[in-house]
mmCIF file of C-alpha atoms in Angstrom:
data_model
loop_
_atom_site.group_PDB
_atom_site.id
_atom_site.type_symbol
_atom_site.label_atom_id
_atom_site.label_comp_id
_atom_site.label_asym_id
_atom_site.label_seq_id
_atom_site.Cartn_x
_atom_site.Cartn_y
_atom_site.Cartn_z
ATOM 1 C CA MET A 1 -17.723 34.261 9.847
ATOM 2 C CA LYS A 2 -18.102 32.166 13.012
ATOM 3 C CA ARG A 3 -21.771 31.566 12.223
ATOM 4 C CA PHE A 4 -20.845 30.391 8.691
ATOM 5 C CA ALA A 5 -18.234 27.959 10.073
ATOM 6 C CA LEU A 6 -20.712 26.670 12.653
ATOM 7 C CA THR A 7 -23.311 26.127 9.903
ATOM 8 C CA LEU A 8 -20.772 24.209 7.802
ATOM 9 C CA ALA A 9 -19.831 22.068 10.790
ATOM 10 C CA THR A 10 -23.514 21.338 11.467
ATOM 11 C CA LEU A 11 -24.082 20.397 7.819
ATOM 12 C CA ALA A 12 -21.049 18.093 7.864
ATOM 13 C CA VAL A 13 -22.385 16.294 10.947
ATOM 14 C CA ALA A 14 -25.852 16.016 9.371
ATOM 15 C CA ALA A 15 -24.377 14.563 6.147
ATOM 16 C CA ALA A 16 -22.363 12.027 8.121
ATOM 17 C CA ALA A 17 -25.479 11.007 10.061
ATOM 18 C CA GLN A 18 -27.430 10.504 6.829
ATOM 19 C CA ALA A 19 -24.892 8.015 5.478
ATOM 20 C CA GLN A 20 -24.417 6.260 8.820
ATOM 21 C CA VAL A 21 -24.566 2.475 8.765
ATOM 22 C CA THR A 22 -24.474 0.403 11.937
ATOM 23 C CA VAL A 23 -22.665 -2.945 11.798
ATOM 24 C CA LYS A 24 -23.633 -5.477 14.485
ATOM 25 C CA GLU A 25 -22.065 -8.814 15.399
ATOM 26 C CA PRO A 26 -19.587 -9.192 12.516
ATOM 27 C CA TRP A 27 -17.764 -12.503 12.203
ATOM 28 C CA VAL A 28 -15.754 -14.461 9.647
ATOM 29 C CA ARG A 29 -15.781 -18.219 9.165
ATOM 30 C CA ALA A 30 -12.370 -19.762 9.951
ATOM 31 C CA THR A 31 -10.663 -21.749 7.192
ATOM 32 C CA VAL A 32 -8.537 -24.841 6.757
ATOM 33 C CA PRO A 33 -4.971 -24.611 5.384
ATOM 34 C CA GLN A 34 -4.863 -23.837 1.630
ATOM 35 C CA GLN A 35 -8.530 -22.723 1.564
ATOM 36 C CA LYS A 36 -8.795 -19.682 -0.707
ATOM 37 C CA ALA A 37 -12.195 -18.240 0.239
ATOM 38 C CA THR A 38 -14.483 -17.659 3.206
ATOM 39 C CA GLY A 39 -17.458 -15.564 4.198
ATOM 40 C CA ALA A 40 -17.976 -12.603 6.504
ATOM 41 C CA PHE A 41 -21.339 -12.215 8.183
ATOM 42 C CA MET A 42 -23.031 -9.419 10.152
ATOM 43 C CA GLN A 43 -26.161 -7.322 10.513
ATOM 44 C CA LEU A 44 -26.316 -3.939 8.743
ATOM 45 C CA THR A 45 -28.738 -1.111 9.510
ATOM 46 C CA ALA A 46 -28.635 2.172 7.573
ATOM 47 C CA ALA A 47 -30.076 5.398 8.990
ATOM 48 C CA GLN A 48 -31.022 6.454 5.425
ATOM 49 C CA ASP A 49 -31.481 4.385 2.256
ATOM 50 C CA ALA A 50 -28.046 3.166 1.189
ATOM 51 C CA LYS A 51 -26.325 0.174 -0.331
ATOM 52 C CA LEU A 52 -23.240 -1.892 0.399
ATOM 53 C CA VAL A 53 -21.184 -1.513 -2.780
ATOM 54 C CA ALA A 54 -17.677 -2.804 -2.043
ATOM 55 C CA GLY A 55 -15.239 -4.125 0.494
ATOM 56 C CA SER A 56 -11.586 -4.846 1.064
ATOM 57 C CA SER A 57 -9.414 -6.662 3.575
ATOM 58 C CA PRO A 58 -5.675 -7.125 3.989
ATOM 59 C CA VAL A 59 -6.277 -10.896 4.345
ATOM 60 C CA ALA A 60 -7.912 -11.238 0.898
ATOM 61 C CA GLY A 61 -7.003 -10.310 -2.655
ATOM 62 C CA VAL A 62 -10.678 -9.887 -3.604
ATOM 63 C CA VAL A 63 -13.744 -8.930 -1.553
ATOM 64 C CA GLU A 64 -17.235 -9.123 -3.074
ATOM 65 C CA ILE A 65 -20.838 -8.982 -1.882
ATOM 66 C CA HIS A 66 -22.519 -12.322 -2.637
ATOM 67 C CA GLU A 67 -25.930 -13.934 -2.428
ATOM 68 C CA MET A 68 -26.881 -17.583 -2.023
ATOM 69 C CA ALA A 69 -30.145 -18.365 -3.808
ATOM 70 C CA MET A 70 -32.065 -21.314 -5.197
ATOM 71 C CA ASP A 71 -32.019 -21.479 -8.998
ATOM 72 C CA ASN A 72 -33.892 -24.434 -10.569
ATOM 73 C CA ASN A 73 -33.610 -26.411 -7.312
ATOM 74 C CA VAL A 74 -29.852 -25.786 -7.130
ATOM 75 C CA MET A 75 -28.301 -23.537 -4.493
ATOM 76 C CA LYS A 76 -26.038 -21.071 -6.302
ATOM 77 C CA MET A 77 -23.809 -18.287 -5.113
ATOM 78 C CA ARG A 78 -23.399 -15.139 -7.159
ATOM 79 C CA GLN A 79 -22.076 -11.632 -6.799
ATOM 80 C CA VAL A 80 -24.729 -9.000 -6.067
ATOM 81 C CA ALA A 81 -24.681 -6.630 -9.062
ATOM 82 C CA GLY A 82 -24.856 -2.934 -8.187
ATOM 83 C CA GLY A 83 -24.568 -3.445 -4.430
ATOM 84 C CA LEU A 84 -26.801 -4.729 -1.651
ATOM 85 C CA ALA A 85 -29.759 -2.427 -0.869
ATOM 86 C CA LEU A 86 -30.081 -1.279 2.748
ATOM 87 C CA PRO A 87 -33.534 0.274 3.284
ATOM 88 C CA ALA A 88 -33.581 3.066 5.898
ATOM 89 C CA GLY A 89 -33.996 1.770 9.435
ATOM 90 C CA LYS A 90 -34.388 -1.877 8.397
ATOM 91 C CA ALA A 91 -31.837 -4.444 9.587
ATOM 92 C CA VAL A 92 -30.335 -6.544 6.780
ATOM 93 C CA ASP A 93 -28.776 -9.832 7.858
ATOM 94 C CA LEU A 94 -25.669 -11.133 6.124
ATOM 95 C CA LYS A 95 -25.591 -14.790 7.149
ATOM 96 C CA PRO A 96 -24.651 -18.261 5.915
ATOM 97 C CA GLY A 97 -27.086 -19.338 3.220
ATOM 98 C CA GLY A 98 -28.012 -15.773 2.251
ATOM 99 C CA TYR A 99 -26.252 -12.488 1.605
ATOM 100 C CA HIS A 100 -22.643 -12.330 2.776
ATOM 101 C CA VAL A 101 -19.299 -10.651 2.150
ATOM 102 C CA MET A 102 -17.037 -13.064 0.272
ATOM 103 C CA LEU A 103 -13.298 -12.941 1.044
ATOM 104 C CA MET A 104 -11.440 -14.577 -1.847
ATOM 105 C CA ASP A 105 -7.824 -15.168 -2.831
ATOM 106 C CA LEU A 106 -6.977 -15.485 0.858
ATOM 107 C CA LYS A 107 -3.362 -14.731 1.719
ATOM 108 C CA GLY A 108 -3.274 -17.307 4.510
ATOM 109 C CA GLN A 109 -5.347 -19.456 6.821
ATOM 110 C CA ILE A 110 -7.897 -17.699 9.035
ATOM 111 C CA LYS A 111 -7.909 -19.496 12.358
ATOM 112 C CA ASP A 112 -10.617 -19.639 15.008
ATOM 113 C CA GLY A 113 -10.072 -16.638 17.293
ATOM 114 C CA ASP A 114 -8.243 -14.500 14.708
ATOM 115 C CA THR A 115 -9.464 -10.929 14.223
ATOM 116 C CA VAL A 116 -10.059 -10.069 10.563
ATOM 117 C CA PRO A 117 -10.076 -6.406 9.517
ATOM 118 C CA VAL A 118 -12.609 -5.609 6.785
ATOM 119 C CA SER A 119 -13.402 -2.248 5.167
ATOM 120 C CA LEU A 120 -16.969 -1.908 3.883
ATOM 121 C CA VAL A 121 -17.987 0.806 1.430
ATOM 122 C CA PHE A 122 -21.549 2.120 1.553
ATOM 123 C CA GLU A 123 -23.172 4.506 -0.903
ATOM 124 C CA GLY A 124 -26.077 6.798 -0.058
ATOM 125 C CA LYS A 125 -28.875 7.805 -2.437
ATOM 126 C CA ASP A 126 -26.915 11.016 -3.054
ATOM 127 C CA GLY A 127 -23.969 8.991 -4.413
ATOM 128 C CA LYS A 128 -21.723 9.850 -1.464
ATOM 129 C CA LYS A 129 -19.644 6.973 -0.163
ATOM 130 C CA GLN A 130 -18.750 6.080 3.399
ATOM 131 C CA THR A 131 -16.183 3.503 4.483
ATOM 132 C CA VAL A 132 -16.721 1.612 7.726
ATOM 133 C CA GLU A 133 -13.841 -0.326 9.253
ATOM 134 C CA ILE A 134 -14.744 -3.454 11.199
ATOM 135 C CA LYS A 135 -12.773 -6.090 13.066
ATOM 136 C CA ALA A 136 -14.526 -9.424 12.742
ATOM 137 C CA PRO A 137 -13.602 -12.360 14.975
ATOM 138 C CA ALA A 138 -13.096 -15.700 13.234
ATOM 139 C CA ARG A 139 -15.401 -18.490 14.376
ATOM 140 C CA PRO A 140 -14.944 -22.242 13.893
ATOM 141 C CA LEU A 141 -15.657 -23.818 10.504
ATOM 142 C CA ASN A 142 -19.028 -25.148 11.659
ATOM 143 C CA ALA A 143 -20.172 -21.885 13.282
ATOM 144 C CA ALA A 144 -23.762 -20.960 12.478
ATOM 145 C CA ALA A 145 -23.797 -23.389 9.560
ATOM 146 C CA LYS A 146 -27.198 -24.887 8.840
ATOM 147 C CA THR A 147 -27.087 -27.951 6.665
ATOM 148 C CA ASP A 148 -30.855 -28.335 6.327
ATOM 149 C CA PRO A 149 -31.770 -26.782 2.929
ATOM 150 C CA SER A 150 -35.335 -26.187 4.156
ATOM 151 C CA GLN A 151 -33.831 -23.747 6.669
ATOM 152 C CA GLY A 152 -32.026 -21.835 3.901
ATOM 153 C CA GLY A 153 -28.629 -22.938 5.084
ATOM 154 C CA HIS A 154 -25.568 -24.730 3.843
ATOM 155 C CA ALA A 155 -22.450 -26.128 5.443
ATOM 156 C CA GLY A 156 -20.049 -23.959 3.470
ATOM 157 C CA HIS A 157 -19.212 -22.885 -0.041
ATOM 158 C CA ALA A 158 -17.912 -26.229 -1.294
ATOM 159 C CA GLY A 159 -19.651 -27.338 -4.442
ATOM 160 C CA MET A 160 -21.394 -24.007 -4.991
ATOM 161 C CA LYS A 161 -21.624 -22.702 -8.527
ATOM 162 C CA HIS A 162 -20.574 -19.085 -9.064
#
């Protein structure tokens, strides 16, 4: 019986390792009063093929995975249908002007220096889900914003079409 329990414990650890996703350098863009949305940015690396499928945060009514992309010479933001693919061992950057986690229906202002809790839900190829809790520091409104479109950046979400 001990050997069976040890085998189960080993399998449980192996399954957890397969779904493991590493989150590096998470941060959230601070907001101005009355602003209802902001972005969360980070680098994700999955040990095995996975995808980011959902998120939640106590500071937001809605959390979605979004992509900024050029469409007929217009930068548009849209929700990523079906989740964001995370190829095994390859770092995927969530950054201004690209993929990001959108925090919408904000319940209050996010100020520079605040710590924002965010839960991210990842799904492995086997359909099993894993939730990773992060605490992302808020950075100033102009943090990491690139306003030169040739660099793939933007100064925020104002004027973006969803």
